[in-house]
CSV table of C-alpha atoms in Angstrom, one decimal:
chain,number,residue,atom,x,y,z
A,937,MET,CA,167.7,-52.8,-14.7
A,938,ALA,CA,164.5,-52.8,-12.7
A,939,GLU,CA,163.5,-49.6,-14.5
A,940,LEU,CA,163.7,-51.5,-17.8
A,941,TYR,CA,161.0,-53.9,-16.5
A,942,MET,CA,158.9,-51.1,-15.0
A,943,LEU,CA,159.3,-48.5,-17.7
A,944,ARG,CA,159.5,-45.8,-15.0
A,945,PRO,CA,161.9,-44.9,-12.1
A,946,LEU,CA,162.2,-47.4,-9.4
A,947,PHE,CA,162.6,-44.9,-6.6
A,948,PRO,CA,161.2,-41.6,-7.9
A,949,GLY,CA,162.1,-39.3,-5.0
A,950,THR,CA,161.6,-35.6,-5.0
A,951,SER,CA,164.5,-34.9,-2.6
A,952,GLU,CA,167.3,-36.8,-0.9
A,953,MET,CA,165.1,-37.5,2.1
A,954,ASP,CA,162.2,-38.6,0.0
A,955,GLU,CA,164.5,-40.8,-2.0
A,956,MET,CA,165.8,-42.5,1.1
A,957,PHE,CA,162.2,-43.1,2.3
A,958,LYS,CA,161.2,-44.6,-1.0
A,959,LEU,CA,164.3,-46.9,-0.8
A,960,CYS,CA,163.3,-48.0,2.7
A,961,GLN,CA,159.7,-48.6,1.6
A,962,VAL,CA,160.8,-51.2,-0.9
A,963,LEU,CA,164.0,-52.6,0.6
A,964,GLY,CA,163.3,-52.1,4.2
A,965,THR,CA,165.3,-50.1,6.7
A,966,PRO,CA,168.9,-51.5,6.9
A,967,SER,CA,169.9,-52.9,10.3
A,968,LYS,CA,173.1,-51.9,12.0
A,969,ALA,CA,174.4,-55.4,11.5
A,970,GLU,CA,173.5,-55.3,7.8
A,971,TRP,CA,175.3,-51.9,7.1
A,972,PRO,CA,177.2,-50.5,10.0
A,973,GLU,CA,179.0,-47.9,7.9
A,974,GLY,CA,175.6,-46.6,6.7
A,975,HIS,CA,174.3,-46.2,10.2
A,976,GLN,CA,177.6,-44.5,11.3
A,977,LEU,CA,177.3,-42.0,8.4
A,978,ALA,CA,173.6,-41.4,9.1
A,979,ASN,CA,174.5,-40.5,12.8
A,980,GLN,CA,177.2,-38.1,11.6
A,981,MET,CA,174.7,-36.4,9.4
A,982,ASN,CA,172.0,-36.4,12.1
A,983,PHE,CA,169.9,-38.5,9.8
A,984,ARG,CA,167.3,-40.8,11.3
A,985,TRP,CA,166.4,-43.9,9.3
A,986,PRO,CA,162.7,-44.3,8.8
A,987,GLN,CA,161.6,-47.5,10.5
A,988,VAL,CA,159.9,-49.3,7.7
A,989,THR,CA,159.5,-53.0,6.7
A,990,GLY,CA,160.0,-53.1,3.0
A,991,ILE,CA,157.4,-54.5,0.6
A,992,GLY,CA,160.2,-56.2,-1.4
A,993,LEU,CA,161.2,-55.8,-5.0
A,994,LYS,CA,158.8,-58.5,-6.3
A,995,ALA,CA,155.9,-56.3,-5.4
A,996,LYS,CA,157.4,-53.3,-7.2
A,997,VAL,CA,158.9,-55.2,-10.2
A,998,ASN,CA,156.3,-57.9,-10.6
A,999,ASN,CA,157.0,-58.7,-14.3
A,1000,ALA,CA,160.6,-59.6,-13.8
A,1001,SER,CA,161.8,-63.2,-13.9
A,1002,PRO,CA,163.1,-64.9,-10.8
A,1003,GLU,CA,166.6,-64.7,-12.2
A,1004,ALA,CA,166.2,-61.0,-12.8
A,1005,LEU,CA,164.9,-60.4,-9.3
A,1006,HIS,CA,167.7,-62.3,-7.8
A,1007,LEU,CA,170.3,-60.1,-9.6
A,1008,ILE,CA,168.4,-56.8,-8.9
A,1009,VAL,CA,168.0,-57.6,-5.2
A,1010,ASP,CA,171.7,-58.4,-4.9
A,1011,MET,CA,172.7,-55.2,-6.8
A,1012,LEU,CA,170.5,-53.1,-4.5
A,1013,GLN,CA,172.1,-54.3,-1.2
A,1014,TRP,CA,172.4,-51.5,1.2
A,1015,ASN,CA,176.0,-52.4,2.0
A,1016,PRO,CA,178.1,-51.7,-1.1
A,1017,LYS,CA,180.6,-54.3,0.0
A,1018,LYS,CA,177.9,-57.0,-0.4
A,1019,ARG,CA,176.9,-55.9,-3.9
A,1020,PRO,CA,178.3,-58.0,-6.8
A,1021,ALA,CA,181.0,-56.4,-9.0
A,1022,ALA,CA,180.1,-56.2,-12.7
A,1023,SER,CA,182.2,-59.3,-13.4
A,1024,GLN,CA,180.4,-61.2,-10.7
A,1025,ALA,CA,177.0,-60.0,-11.8
A,1026,LEU,CA,177.7,-61.4,-15.3
A,1027,ARG,CA,177.9,-64.9,-13.8
A,1028,TYR,CA,174.4,-64.7,-12.4
A,1029,PRO,CA,171.8,-67.1,-13.8
A,1030,TYR,CA,170.0,-64.1,-15.4
A,1031,PHE,CA,172.7,-63.9,-18.0
A,1032,SER,CA,172.8,-67.6,-18.7
A,1033,VAL,CA,169.1,-68.3,-19.0
A,1034,GLY,CA,169.0,-70.3,-22.2
A,1035,GLN,CA,166.1,-70.2,-24.5
A,1036,ASP,CA,165.6,-72.3,-27.6
A,1037,LEU,CA,165.4,-69.6,-30.2
A,1038,GLY,CA,165.0,-72.2,-33.0
A,1039,PRO,CA,167.4,-73.0,-35.8
A,1040,LYS,CA,170.1,-70.4,-36.4
A,1041,ILE,CA,170.2,-68.4,-39.6
A,1042,THR,CA,173.4,-66.7,-40.8
A,1043,GLN,CA,173.5,-63.2,-42.2
A,1044,GLN,CA,174.5,-64.6,-45.6
A,1045,GLN,CA,171.5,-67.0,-45.6
A,1046,ALA,CA,169.2,-64.2,-44.9
A,1047,MET,CA,170.8,-62.1,-47.7
A,1048,VAL,CA,170.4,-64.9,-50.2
A,1049,LYS,CA,166.7,-65.1,-49.4
A,1050,LEU,CA,166.3,-61.3,-49.6
A,1051,HIS,CA,168.1,-61.2,-53.0
A,1052,GLU,CA,165.9,-64.0,-54.3
A,1053,GLN,CA,162.9,-62.0,-53.4
A,1054,LYS,CA,164.3,-58.9,-55.1
A,1055,GLN,CA,164.3,-56.9,-51.9
A,1056,PHE,CA,167.3,-55.0,-53.2
A,1057,GLY,CA,165.7,-54.1,-56.5
A,1058,ASN,CA,167.7,-55.1,-59.5
A,1059,LEU,CA,171.1,-54.9,-57.7
A,1060,PRO,CA,173.3,-57.8,-58.5
A,1061,MET,CA,174.0,-60.4,-55.8
A,1062,PRO,CA,177.5,-60.0,-54.3
A,1063,ALA,CA,179.8,-62.8,-55.2
A,1064,SER,CA,180.2,-63.9,-51.5
A,1065,ILE,CA,176.4,-64.1,-51.2
A,1066,LYS,CA,176.2,-66.0,-54.5
A,1067,GLN,CA,178.7,-68.6,-53.2
A,1068,GLN,CA,176.7,-68.9,-50.0
A,1069,LYS,CA,173.5,-69.5,-52.1
A,1070,ASP,CA,175.2,-72.2,-54.1
A,1071,SER,CA,176.4,-74.0,-50.9
A,1072,ILE,CA,172.9,-73.6,-49.3
A,1073,ASN,CA,171.3,-75.2,-52.4
A,1074,LYS,CA,173.5,-78.2,-52.1
A,1075,VAL,CA,172.8,-78.9,-48.4
A,1076,SER,CA,169.5,-77.3,-47.7
A,1077,ILE,CA,165.9,-78.2,-48.6
A,1078,GLU,CA,163.7,-75.3,-49.4
A,1079,GLY,CA,161.7,-74.3,-46.3
A,1080,ASN,CA,164.3,-75.3,-43.8
A,1081,LEU,CA,165.7,-71.8,-43.3
A,1082,PRO,CA,164.5,-70.2,-40.1
A,1083,PHE,CA,162.6,-67.0,-40.2
A,1084,GLU,CA,161.5,-67.9,-43.7
A,1085,SER,CA,157.9,-66.8,-42.8
A,1086,LEU,CA,159.3,-63.3,-41.9
A,1087,LEU,CA,161.3,-63.0,-45.1
A,1088,ASN,CA,158.2,-64.0,-47.2
A,1089,GLU,CA,155.8,-61.5,-45.6
A,1090,PRO,CA,154.5,-59.0,-48.1
A,1091,LYS,CA,155.9,-55.5,-47.8
A,1092,PRO,CA,153.5,-52.7,-46.7
A,1093,GLN,CA,152.3,-50.5,-49.5
A,1094,ASN,CA,154.3,-47.3,-50.2
A,1095,GLN,CA,157.4,-48.7,-48.4
A,1096,ALA,CA,160.7,-47.5,-49.9
A,1097,VAL,CA,162.9,-50.3,-51.3
A,1098,ALA,CA,166.4,-50.3,-49.6
A,1099,ASN,CA,169.3,-49.2,-51.7
A,1100,LYS,CA,167.2,-48.1,-54.6
A,1101,ALA,CA,168.1,-44.7,-56.0
A,1102,PRO,CA,165.4,-42.2,-56.9
A,1103,GLN,CA,164.7,-42.1,-60.7
A,1104,ARG,CA,165.8,-39.0,-62.6
A,1105,MET,CA,163.4,-37.3,-64.8
């Protein structure tokens, strides 16, 4: 998830040891209290944790929202038992951040506008879309449909028209 914000790997290690060092540089070295099993495993493998105070994820993923950082930090806990399960992660504020995206437009409303503008060439309007058009005309005032400015933008030159078969010679 952090990599989506960064557009590059979060911990680009060249080996397992380098990877662990890069993790510690950002997250900090885990304490024995924080992850006893990890320290036990490291001892069994004769691995010595680098003693590093992490810079924190905000320094590394500086364009993420506070809600995103909260989720990423929790998902990157050293101790796997402390990481949220997928079902728990979905309840984080990151996934419930509400934005007012403006009035909603249905697919059929968009299709009506596209047919009116002959975006489909001379193909007839499907009956279900025509019914939707009739109901829109009864309850809607022209100009109230969201995204209307996008639908009314001129097409770039030399752009193929959707669903238009090539002409035979």
